[in-house]
mmCIF file of C-alpha atoms and ligand atoms in Angstrom:
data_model
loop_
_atom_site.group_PDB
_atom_site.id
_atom_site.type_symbol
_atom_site.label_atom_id
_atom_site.label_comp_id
_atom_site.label_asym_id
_atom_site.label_seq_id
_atom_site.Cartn_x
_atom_site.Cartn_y
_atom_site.Cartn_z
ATOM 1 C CA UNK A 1 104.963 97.116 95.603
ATOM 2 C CA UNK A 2 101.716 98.629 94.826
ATOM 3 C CA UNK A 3 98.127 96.862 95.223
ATOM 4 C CA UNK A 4 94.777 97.974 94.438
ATOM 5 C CA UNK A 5 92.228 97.029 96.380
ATOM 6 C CA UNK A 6 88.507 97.172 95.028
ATOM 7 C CA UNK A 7 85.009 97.412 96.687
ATOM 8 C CA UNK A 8 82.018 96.655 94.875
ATOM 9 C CA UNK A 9 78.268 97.446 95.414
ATOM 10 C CA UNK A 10 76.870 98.600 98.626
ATOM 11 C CA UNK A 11 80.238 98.536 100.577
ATOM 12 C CA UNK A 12 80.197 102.211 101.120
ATOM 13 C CA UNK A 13 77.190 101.468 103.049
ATOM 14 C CA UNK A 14 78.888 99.765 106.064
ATOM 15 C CA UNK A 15 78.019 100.330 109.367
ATOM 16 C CA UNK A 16 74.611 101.514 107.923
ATOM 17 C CA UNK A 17 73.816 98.318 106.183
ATOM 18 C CA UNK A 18 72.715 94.904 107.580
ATOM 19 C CA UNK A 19 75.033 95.325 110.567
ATOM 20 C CA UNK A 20 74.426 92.209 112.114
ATOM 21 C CA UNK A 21 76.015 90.652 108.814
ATOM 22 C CA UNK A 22 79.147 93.163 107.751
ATOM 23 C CA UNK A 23 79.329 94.796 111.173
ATOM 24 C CA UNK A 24 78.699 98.619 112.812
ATOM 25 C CA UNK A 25 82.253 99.730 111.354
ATOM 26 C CA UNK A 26 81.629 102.097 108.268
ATOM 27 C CA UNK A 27 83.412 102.170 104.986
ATOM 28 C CA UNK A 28 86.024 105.115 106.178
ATOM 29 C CA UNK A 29 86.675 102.480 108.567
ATOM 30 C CA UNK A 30 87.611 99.696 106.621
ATOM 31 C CA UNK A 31 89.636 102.337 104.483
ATOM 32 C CA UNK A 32 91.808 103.375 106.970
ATOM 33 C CA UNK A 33 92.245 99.634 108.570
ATOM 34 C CA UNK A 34 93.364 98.768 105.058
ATOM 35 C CA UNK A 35 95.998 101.518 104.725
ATOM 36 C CA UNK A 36 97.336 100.618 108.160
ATOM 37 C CA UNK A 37 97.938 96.879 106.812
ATOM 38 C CA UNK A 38 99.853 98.448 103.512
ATOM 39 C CA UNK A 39 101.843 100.493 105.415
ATOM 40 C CA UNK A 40 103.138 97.911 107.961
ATOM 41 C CA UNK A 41 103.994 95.449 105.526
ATOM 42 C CA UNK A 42 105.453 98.132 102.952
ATOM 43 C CA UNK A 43 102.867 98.181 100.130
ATOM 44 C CA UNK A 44 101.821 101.346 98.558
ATOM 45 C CA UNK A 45 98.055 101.077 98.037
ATOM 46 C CA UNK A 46 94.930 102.916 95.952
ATOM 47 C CA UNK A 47 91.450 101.635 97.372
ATOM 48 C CA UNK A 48 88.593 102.078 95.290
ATOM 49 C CA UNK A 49 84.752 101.566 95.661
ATOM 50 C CA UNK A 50 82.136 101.884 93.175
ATOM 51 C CA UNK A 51 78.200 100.141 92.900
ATOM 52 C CA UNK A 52 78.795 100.030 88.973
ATOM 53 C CA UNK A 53 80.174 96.815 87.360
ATOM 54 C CA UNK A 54 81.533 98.323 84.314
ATOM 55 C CA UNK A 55 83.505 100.802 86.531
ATOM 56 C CA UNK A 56 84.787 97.464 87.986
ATOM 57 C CA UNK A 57 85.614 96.363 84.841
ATOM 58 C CA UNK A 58 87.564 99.458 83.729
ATOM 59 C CA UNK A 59 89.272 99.511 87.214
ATOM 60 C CA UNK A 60 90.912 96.376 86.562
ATOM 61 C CA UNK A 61 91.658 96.666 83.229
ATOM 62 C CA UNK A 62 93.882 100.208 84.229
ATOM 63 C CA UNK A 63 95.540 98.198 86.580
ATOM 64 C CA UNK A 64 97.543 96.154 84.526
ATOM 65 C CA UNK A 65 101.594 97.915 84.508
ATOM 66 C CA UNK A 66 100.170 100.364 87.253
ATOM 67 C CA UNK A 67 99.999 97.648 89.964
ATOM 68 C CA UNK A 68 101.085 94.518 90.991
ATOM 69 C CA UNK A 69 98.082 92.791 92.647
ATOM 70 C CA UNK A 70 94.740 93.111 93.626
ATOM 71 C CA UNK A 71 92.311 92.472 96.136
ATOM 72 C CA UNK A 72 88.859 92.234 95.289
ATOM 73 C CA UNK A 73 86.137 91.881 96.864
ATOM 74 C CA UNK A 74 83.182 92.320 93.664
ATOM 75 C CA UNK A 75 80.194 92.074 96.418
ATOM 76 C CA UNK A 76 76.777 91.604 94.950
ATOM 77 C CA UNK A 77 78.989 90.986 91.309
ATOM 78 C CA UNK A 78 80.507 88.050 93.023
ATOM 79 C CA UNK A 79 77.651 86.261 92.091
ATOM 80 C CA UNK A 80 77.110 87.276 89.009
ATOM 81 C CA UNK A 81 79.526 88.546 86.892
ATOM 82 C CA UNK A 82 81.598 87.496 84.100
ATOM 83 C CA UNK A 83 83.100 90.374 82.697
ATOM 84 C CA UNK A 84 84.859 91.097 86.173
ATOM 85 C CA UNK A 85 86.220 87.885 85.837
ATOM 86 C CA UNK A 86 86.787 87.865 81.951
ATOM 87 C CA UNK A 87 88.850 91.775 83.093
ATOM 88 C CA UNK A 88 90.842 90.275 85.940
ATOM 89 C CA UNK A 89 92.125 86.964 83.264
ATOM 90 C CA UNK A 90 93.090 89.411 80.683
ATOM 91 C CA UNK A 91 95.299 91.199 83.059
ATOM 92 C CA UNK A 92 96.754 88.218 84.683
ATOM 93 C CA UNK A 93 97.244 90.102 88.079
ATOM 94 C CA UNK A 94 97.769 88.042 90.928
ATOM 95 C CA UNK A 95 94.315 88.650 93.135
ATOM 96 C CA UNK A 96 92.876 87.875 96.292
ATOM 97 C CA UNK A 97 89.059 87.247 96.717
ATOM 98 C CA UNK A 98 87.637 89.023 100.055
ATOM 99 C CA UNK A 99 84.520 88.565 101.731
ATOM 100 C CA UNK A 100 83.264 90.010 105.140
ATOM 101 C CA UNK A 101 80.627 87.128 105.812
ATOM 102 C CA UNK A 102 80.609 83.786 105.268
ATOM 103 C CA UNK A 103 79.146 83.346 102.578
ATOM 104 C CA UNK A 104 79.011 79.872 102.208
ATOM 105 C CA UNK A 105 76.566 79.947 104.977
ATOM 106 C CA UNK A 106 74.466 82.290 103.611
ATOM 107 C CA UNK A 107 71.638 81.928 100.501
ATOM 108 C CA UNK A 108 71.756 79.598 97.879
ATOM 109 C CA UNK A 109 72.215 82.639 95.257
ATOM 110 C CA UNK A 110 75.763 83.248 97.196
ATOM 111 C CA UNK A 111 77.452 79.775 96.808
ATOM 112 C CA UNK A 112 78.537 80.810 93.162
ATOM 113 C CA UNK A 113 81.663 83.088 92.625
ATOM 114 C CA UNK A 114 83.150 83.534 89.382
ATOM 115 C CA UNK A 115 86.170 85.687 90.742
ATOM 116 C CA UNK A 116 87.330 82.667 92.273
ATOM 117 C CA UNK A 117 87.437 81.060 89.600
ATOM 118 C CA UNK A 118 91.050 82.871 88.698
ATOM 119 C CA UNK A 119 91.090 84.342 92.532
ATOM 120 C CA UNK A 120 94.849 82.588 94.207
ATOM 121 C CA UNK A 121 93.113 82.989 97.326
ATOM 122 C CA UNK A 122 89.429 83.747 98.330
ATOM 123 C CA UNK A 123 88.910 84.558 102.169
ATOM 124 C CA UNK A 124 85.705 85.080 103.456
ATOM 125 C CA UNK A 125 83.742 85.617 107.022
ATOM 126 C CA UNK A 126 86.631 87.314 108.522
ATOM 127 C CA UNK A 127 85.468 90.699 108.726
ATOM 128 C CA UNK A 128 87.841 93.696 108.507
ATOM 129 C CA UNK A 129 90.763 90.696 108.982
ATOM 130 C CA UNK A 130 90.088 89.132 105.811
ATOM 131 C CA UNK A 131 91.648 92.544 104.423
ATOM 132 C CA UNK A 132 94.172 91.954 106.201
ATOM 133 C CA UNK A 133 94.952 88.393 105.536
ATOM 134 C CA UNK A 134 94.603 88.933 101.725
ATOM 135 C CA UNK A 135 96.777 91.979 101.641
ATOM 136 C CA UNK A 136 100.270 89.854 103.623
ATOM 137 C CA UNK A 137 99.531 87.234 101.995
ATOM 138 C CA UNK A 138 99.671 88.841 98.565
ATOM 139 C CA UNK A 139 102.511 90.811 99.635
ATOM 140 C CA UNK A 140 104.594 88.035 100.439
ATOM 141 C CA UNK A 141 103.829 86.253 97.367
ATOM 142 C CA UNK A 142 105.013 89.503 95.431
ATOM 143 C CA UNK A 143 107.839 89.744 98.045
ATOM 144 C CA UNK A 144 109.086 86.427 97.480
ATOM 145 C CA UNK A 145 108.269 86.630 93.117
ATOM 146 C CA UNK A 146 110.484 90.311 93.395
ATOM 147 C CA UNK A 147 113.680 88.003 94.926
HETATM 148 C C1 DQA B 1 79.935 90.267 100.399
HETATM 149 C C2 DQA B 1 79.024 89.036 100.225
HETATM 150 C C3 DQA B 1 78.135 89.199 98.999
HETATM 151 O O1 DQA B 1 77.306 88.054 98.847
HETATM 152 C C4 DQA B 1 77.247 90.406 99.150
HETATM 153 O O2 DQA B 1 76.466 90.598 97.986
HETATM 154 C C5 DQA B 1 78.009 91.635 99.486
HETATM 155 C C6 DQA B 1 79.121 91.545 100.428
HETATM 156 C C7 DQA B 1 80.758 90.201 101.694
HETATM 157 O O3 DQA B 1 81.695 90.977 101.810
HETATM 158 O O4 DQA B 1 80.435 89.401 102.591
HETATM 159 O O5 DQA B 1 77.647 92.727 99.072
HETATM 160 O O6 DQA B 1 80.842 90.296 99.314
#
């Protein structure tokens, strides 16, 4: 089983940025607390970050016969963007939504998310965990799907 999981604007920045809201852990951080998950529930996994939405966009559009789900968590694009959702449709991967805060807490601007619009899951104000969650879960979707 192989996942990709994708990071989009200003995630490399963690620890640095707003740490009150995403935390003092940095990126490298969250990269290797994601590769633990993968490895203890079997998953081979490529993470990628990038603060461009048509690198997004071509991200998930490679993906399709390379992996078999995704996790996603578009930041900033959450909000915005329709071509990251119009890319994950077209490939039809099964995807997980991720979010560090809550948004639905936060600014009016937030409460809109096109991603989960075809998302199976969207988990949000968990913090590193939310990784987590979305990764087992997904793998036991594609566990069970494989049988
Ligand atoms: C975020 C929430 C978004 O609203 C924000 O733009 C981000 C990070 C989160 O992980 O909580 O950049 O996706």
């Amino acid at each position: 089983m192989k996942l990709l999981i994708l990071n989009g604007p200003n995630l490399n920045l963690l620890g640095l940025r707003e740490p009150d809201i995403y935390g003092k852990r940095t990126y490298a951080d969250l990269c290797a607390y994601i590769r633990g998950v993968c490895a203890e529930v079997g998953a081979d996994c490529d993470i990628r970050q990038t603060n461009h939405e048509g690198v997004l966009v071509d991200l998930i559009q490679q993906a399709y016969g390379v992996y078999d789900g995704i996790v996603i968590n578009p930041a900033a694009y959450t909000h915005t963007s329709v071509a990251i959702l119009d890319a994950l449709k077209a490939v039809g991967l099964p995807t997980v939504e991720v979010h560090l805060s809550d948004v639905r807490t936060r600014e009016d601007f937030r409460q809109v998310s096109y991603v989960s619009l075809c998302a199976r899951r969207t988990i949000m104000g968990r913090g590193f965990d939310g990784y987590g969650e979305a990764i087992r879960w997904l793998a036991e979707q594609l566990h069970a799907a494989f049988k």
